[in-house]
Short mmCIF file of C-alpha atoms in Angstrom, two decimals:
data_model
loop_
_atom_site.label_atom_id
_atom_site.label_comp_id
_atom_site.label_asym_id
_atom_site.label_seq_id
_atom_site.Cartn_x
_atom_site.Cartn_y
_atom_site.Cartn_z
CA ALA A 1 -56.75 -24.98 67.36
CA THR A 2 -57.92 -25.31 70.92
CA GLN A 3 -61.60 -25.30 70.00
CA PRO A 4 -61.87 -28.98 68.86
CA VAL A 5 -60.09 -30.06 72.04
CA LYS A 6 -62.38 -27.87 74.11
CA ARG A 7 -65.48 -29.37 72.46
CA LYS A 8 -64.22 -32.92 72.98
CA LEU A 9 -63.50 -32.26 76.63
CA GLU A 10 -66.92 -30.70 77.08
CA ASP A 11 -68.52 -33.70 75.35
CA LEU A 12 -66.61 -36.05 77.61
CA SER A 13 -67.68 -34.13 80.71
CA SER A 14 -71.28 -34.12 79.50
CA GLU A 15 -71.22 -37.84 78.75
CA TRP A 16 -69.64 -38.55 82.13
CA LYS A 17 -72.47 -36.68 83.84
CA ALA A 18 -75.04 -38.52 81.75
CA VAL A 19 -73.66 -41.92 82.74
CA ASN A 20 -73.65 -40.92 86.38
CA ARG A 21 -77.25 -39.71 86.16
CA LEU A 22 -78.29 -42.94 84.48
CA LEU A 23 -76.65 -45.05 87.16
CA GLN A 24 -78.20 -42.98 89.91
CA GLU A 25 -81.66 -43.22 88.35
CA LEU A 26 -81.41 -46.98 87.93
CA ARG A 27 -80.14 -47.36 91.47
CA ALA A 28 -83.04 -45.28 92.75
CA LYS A 29 -85.46 -47.60 90.95
CA GLN A 30 -83.61 -50.78 91.95
CA PRO A 31 -81.46 -50.03 95.02
CA ASP A 32 -80.50 -53.66 95.47
CA LEU A 33 -78.56 -53.70 92.18
CA ALA A 34 -75.70 -51.36 93.11
CA PRO A 35 -75.69 -50.34 96.78
CA GLY A 36 -72.29 -48.60 96.65
CA LEU A 37 -72.88 -46.56 93.54
CA THR A 38 -73.26 -43.19 95.26
CA THR A 39 -69.51 -42.97 95.86
CA ILE A 40 -68.84 -42.61 92.12
CA GLY A 41 -71.13 -39.75 91.24
CA ALA A 42 -69.74 -36.30 92.03
CA SER A 43 -65.94 -36.41 92.03
CA PRO A 44 -65.17 -37.73 88.53
CA THR A 45 -67.61 -35.30 86.94
CA GLN A 46 -65.98 -32.37 88.71
CA THR A 47 -62.44 -33.43 87.86
CA VAL A 48 -63.19 -33.88 84.17
CA THR A 49 -64.67 -30.39 84.14
CA LEU A 50 -61.61 -28.96 85.90
CA VAL A 51 -59.25 -30.72 83.51
CA THR A 52 -60.68 -28.70 80.62
CA GLN A 53 -59.44 -25.42 82.06
CA PRO A 54 -55.68 -25.46 81.23
CA VAL A 55 -56.21 -26.21 77.54
CA VAL A 56 -58.95 -23.76 76.72
CA THR A 57 -58.05 -20.67 78.74
CA LYS A 58 -56.04 -18.98 75.98
CA GLU A 59 -54.53 -19.53 72.57
CA THR A 60 -50.83 -19.93 71.93
CA ALA A 61 -48.96 -16.74 71.05
CA ILE A 62 -46.83 -17.53 68.00
CA SER A 63 -43.16 -16.48 68.06
CA LYS A 64 -42.75 -16.84 71.82
CA LEU A 65 -40.04 -19.38 72.52
CA GLU A 66 -41.53 -20.11 75.93
CA MET A 67 -44.56 -22.32 75.29
CA PRO A 68 -47.01 -22.07 78.22
CA SER A 69 -49.73 -23.78 76.20
CA SER A 70 -47.47 -26.79 75.69
CA LEU A 71 -46.83 -27.06 79.41
CA MET A 72 -50.54 -26.74 80.18
CA LEU A 73 -51.32 -29.37 77.57
CA GLU A 74 -48.86 -31.80 79.12
CA ALA A 75 -50.45 -31.19 82.53
CA THR A 76 -53.89 -31.85 81.08
CA MET A 77 -52.80 -35.11 79.48
CA GLN A 78 -51.27 -36.23 82.76
CA ASP A 79 -54.44 -35.30 84.65
CA LEU A 80 -56.58 -37.26 82.21
CA GLU A 81 -54.34 -40.28 82.57
CA GLN A 82 -54.63 -40.03 86.36
CA ARG A 83 -58.43 -39.99 85.98
CA ARG A 84 -58.43 -43.21 83.93
CA PRO A 85 -59.02 -45.42 87.00
CA GLN A 86 -62.13 -43.36 87.75
CA LEU A 87 -63.31 -43.85 84.19
CA GLU A 88 -62.75 -47.59 84.48
CA GLU A 89 -64.57 -47.63 87.81
CA LEU A 90 -67.52 -45.82 86.28
CA ILE A 91 -67.65 -48.17 83.29
CA THR A 92 -67.32 -51.22 85.57
CA ALA A 93 -70.21 -50.01 87.72
CA ALA A 94 -72.32 -49.45 84.62
CA GLN A 95 -71.40 -52.86 83.23
CA ASN A 96 -72.24 -54.59 86.51
CA LEU A 97 -75.57 -52.82 86.64
CA LYS A 98 -76.29 -53.86 83.06
CA ASN A 99 -75.52 -57.50 83.87
CA LYS A 100 -77.81 -57.48 86.89
CA THR A 101 -80.87 -55.90 85.28
CA SER A 102 -83.25 -57.77 83.03
CA ASN A 103 -84.78 -54.59 81.62
CA GLN A 104 -83.80 -54.65 77.95
CA GLU A 105 -84.30 -50.92 77.49
CA ALA A 106 -82.03 -50.17 80.43
CA ARG A 107 -79.41 -52.61 79.14
CA THR A 108 -79.46 -50.97 75.72
CA ILE A 109 -79.11 -47.48 77.22
CA ILE A 110 -76.23 -48.57 79.45
CA THR A 111 -74.43 -50.22 76.53
CA ASP A 112 -74.83 -47.08 74.44
CA ARG A 113 -73.55 -44.85 77.25
CA ILE A 114 -70.54 -47.07 77.90
CA GLU A 115 -69.57 -47.02 74.24
CA ARG A 116 -70.06 -43.27 73.97
CA ILE A 117 -68.00 -42.37 77.01
CA GLN A 118 -65.20 -44.71 75.91
CA ASN A 119 -65.22 -43.16 72.44
CA GLN A 120 -65.27 -39.64 73.90
CA TRP A 121 -62.31 -40.44 76.12
CA ASP A 122 -60.32 -41.87 73.20
CA GLU A 123 -61.15 -38.87 71.02
CA VAL A 124 -60.02 -36.44 73.73
CA GLN A 125 -56.72 -38.30 74.06
CA GLU A 126 -56.22 -38.25 70.29
CA HIS A 127 -56.98 -34.52 70.02
CA LEU A 128 -54.61 -33.72 72.87
CA GLN A 129 -51.83 -35.77 71.30
CA ASN A 130 -52.38 -34.05 67.95
CA ARG A 131 -52.31 -30.65 69.64
CA ARG A 132 -49.06 -31.54 71.42
CA GLN A 133 -47.48 -32.49 68.10
CA GLN A 134 -48.69 -29.23 66.56
CA LEU A 135 -47.23 -27.21 69.43
CA ASN A 136 -43.88 -28.96 69.02
CA GLU A 137 -43.90 -28.17 65.30
CA MET A 138 -44.97 -24.60 66.08
CA LEU A 139 -42.03 -24.19 68.44
CA LYS A 140 -39.63 -25.45 65.77
CA ASP A 141 -41.10 -23.16 63.11
CA SER A 142 -41.13 -20.16 65.46
CA THR A 143 -37.47 -20.72 66.35
CA GLN A 144 -36.48 -20.87 62.69
CA TRP A 145 -38.48 -17.74 61.94
CA LEU A 146 -36.94 -15.78 64.81
CA GLU A 147 -33.44 -16.75 63.67
CA ALA A 148 -34.20 -15.75 60.08
CA LYS A 149 -35.81 -12.50 61.29
CA GLU A 150 -32.71 -11.59 63.29
CA GLU A 151 -30.47 -12.21 60.27
CA ALA A 152 -32.74 -10.08 58.08
CA GLU A 153 -32.74 -7.27 60.64
CA GLN A 154 -28.96 -7.35 60.82
CA VAL A 155 -28.48 -6.92 57.07
CA LEU A 156 -31.15 -4.23 56.91
CA GLY A 157 -29.44 -2.43 59.78
CA GLN A 158 -26.13 -2.51 57.90
CA ALA A 159 -27.80 -1.05 54.82
CA ARG A 160 -29.45 1.74 56.85
CA ALA A 161 -26.15 2.58 58.55
CA LYS A 162 -24.41 2.84 55.19
CA LEU A 163 -27.12 5.12 53.81
CA GLU A 164 -26.90 7.35 56.89
CA SER A 165 -23.12 7.67 56.49
CA TRP A 166 -23.57 9.01 52.96
CA LYS A 167 -25.50 12.00 54.24
CA GLU A 168 -22.27 13.39 55.67
CA GLY A 169 -19.72 15.35 53.59
CA PRO A 170 -17.35 16.16 52.10
CA TYR A 171 -18.69 16.46 48.57
CA THR A 172 -15.44 16.50 46.66
CA VAL A 173 -15.03 14.72 43.34
CA ASP A 174 -13.11 11.91 45.04
CA ALA A 175 -15.71 11.60 47.79
CA ILE A 176 -18.57 11.46 45.29
CA GLN A 177 -16.73 8.87 43.23
CA LYS A 178 -16.19 6.80 46.38
CA LYS A 179 -19.90 6.99 47.18
CA ILE A 180 -20.76 5.87 43.65
CA THR A 181 -18.50 2.84 44.09
CA GLU A 182 -19.98 2.10 47.52
CA THR A 183 -23.49 2.46 46.12
CA LYS A 184 -22.77 -0.18 43.49
CA GLN A 185 -21.34 -2.48 46.17
CA LEU A 186 -24.35 -1.86 48.41
CA ALA A 187 -26.72 -2.69 45.58
CA LYS A 188 -24.82 -5.93 45.06
CA ASP A 189 -24.92 -6.71 48.78
CA LEU A 190 -28.63 -5.96 48.94
CA ARG A 191 -29.34 -8.46 46.21
CA GLN A 192 -27.48 -11.06 48.23
CA TRP A 193 -29.11 -9.99 51.49
CA GLN A 194 -32.55 -10.18 49.93
CA THR A 195 -32.31 -13.94 50.43
CA ASN A 196 -32.28 -13.43 54.20
CA VAL A 197 -35.36 -11.22 54.03
CA ASP A 198 -37.15 -13.66 51.73
CA VAL A 199 -36.42 -16.56 54.09
CA ALA A 200 -37.83 -14.61 57.05
CA ASN A 201 -40.95 -13.62 55.07
CA ASP A 202 -41.51 -17.19 53.81
CA LEU A 203 -41.29 -18.57 57.35
CA ALA A 204 -43.66 -15.87 58.58
CA LEU A 205 -46.19 -16.83 55.89
CA LYS A 206 -45.86 -20.47 56.94
CA LEU A 207 -46.63 -19.55 60.54
CA LEU A 208 -49.61 -17.44 59.51
CA ARG A 209 -50.93 -20.24 57.29
CA ASP A 210 -50.28 -23.31 59.45
CA TYR A 211 -51.29 -21.80 62.80
CA SER A 212 -54.08 -19.43 61.81
CA ALA A 213 -56.16 -20.56 64.80
CA ASP A 214 -53.52 -19.31 67.22
CA ASP A 215 -52.39 -15.80 68.09
CA THR A 216 -50.31 -14.58 65.10
CA ARG A 217 -50.50 -10.83 65.80
CA LYS A 218 -46.81 -10.59 66.70
CA VAL A 219 -45.83 -12.27 63.43
CA HIS A 220 -47.97 -9.77 61.49
CA MET A 221 -46.49 -6.82 63.35
CA ILE A 222 -42.83 -7.82 63.03
CA THR A 223 -43.16 -8.84 59.38
CA GLU A 224 -44.74 -5.50 58.49
CA ASN A 225 -41.90 -3.68 60.25
CA ILE A 226 -39.31 -5.63 58.28
#
């Protein structure tokens, strides 16, 4: 799930660098057009690159109630929002340069770059917002699954304890008759308890299906043990 976000962030960083290179090249050719342009070049490119790190370092581990990826995602969105003035500054510089040059080819290139970097920025924001929503839904689903898993483990533990108790004597007629009665009751209870196990398994399948791009190894392991 992080891969589309990673690609969008990389595209944005690449486009940012391309716009900076274009402005620097045009300034080198026509230094009178934008004398203060050198102050824009390095910092925004570096910060956009750094902003990619929290989102793409690792996938989310399903079933963990603590959600480090969600926290990192929030930090990334805040960082991007803080960089918006730099984006606007870069676009303004490009727009001013476009207005001052009479070279039609240069104007066309600048227009294309402005549109592309704006689109890239908007796409990154959209992907991050979608990922945040997915993480919130993942947290809700994981919580429900853990609760259902605990209930299933409780009823299975009761059944195992009952079976273990039957291994002990005595083996009198009355004791055997009592075990037969308890066996029938246990079979009845198991049919009722099966609902708890089915709920846990259904929620596990939902996690495995809906969040296949994230780390679902713990869900696999626990479900197999149940």
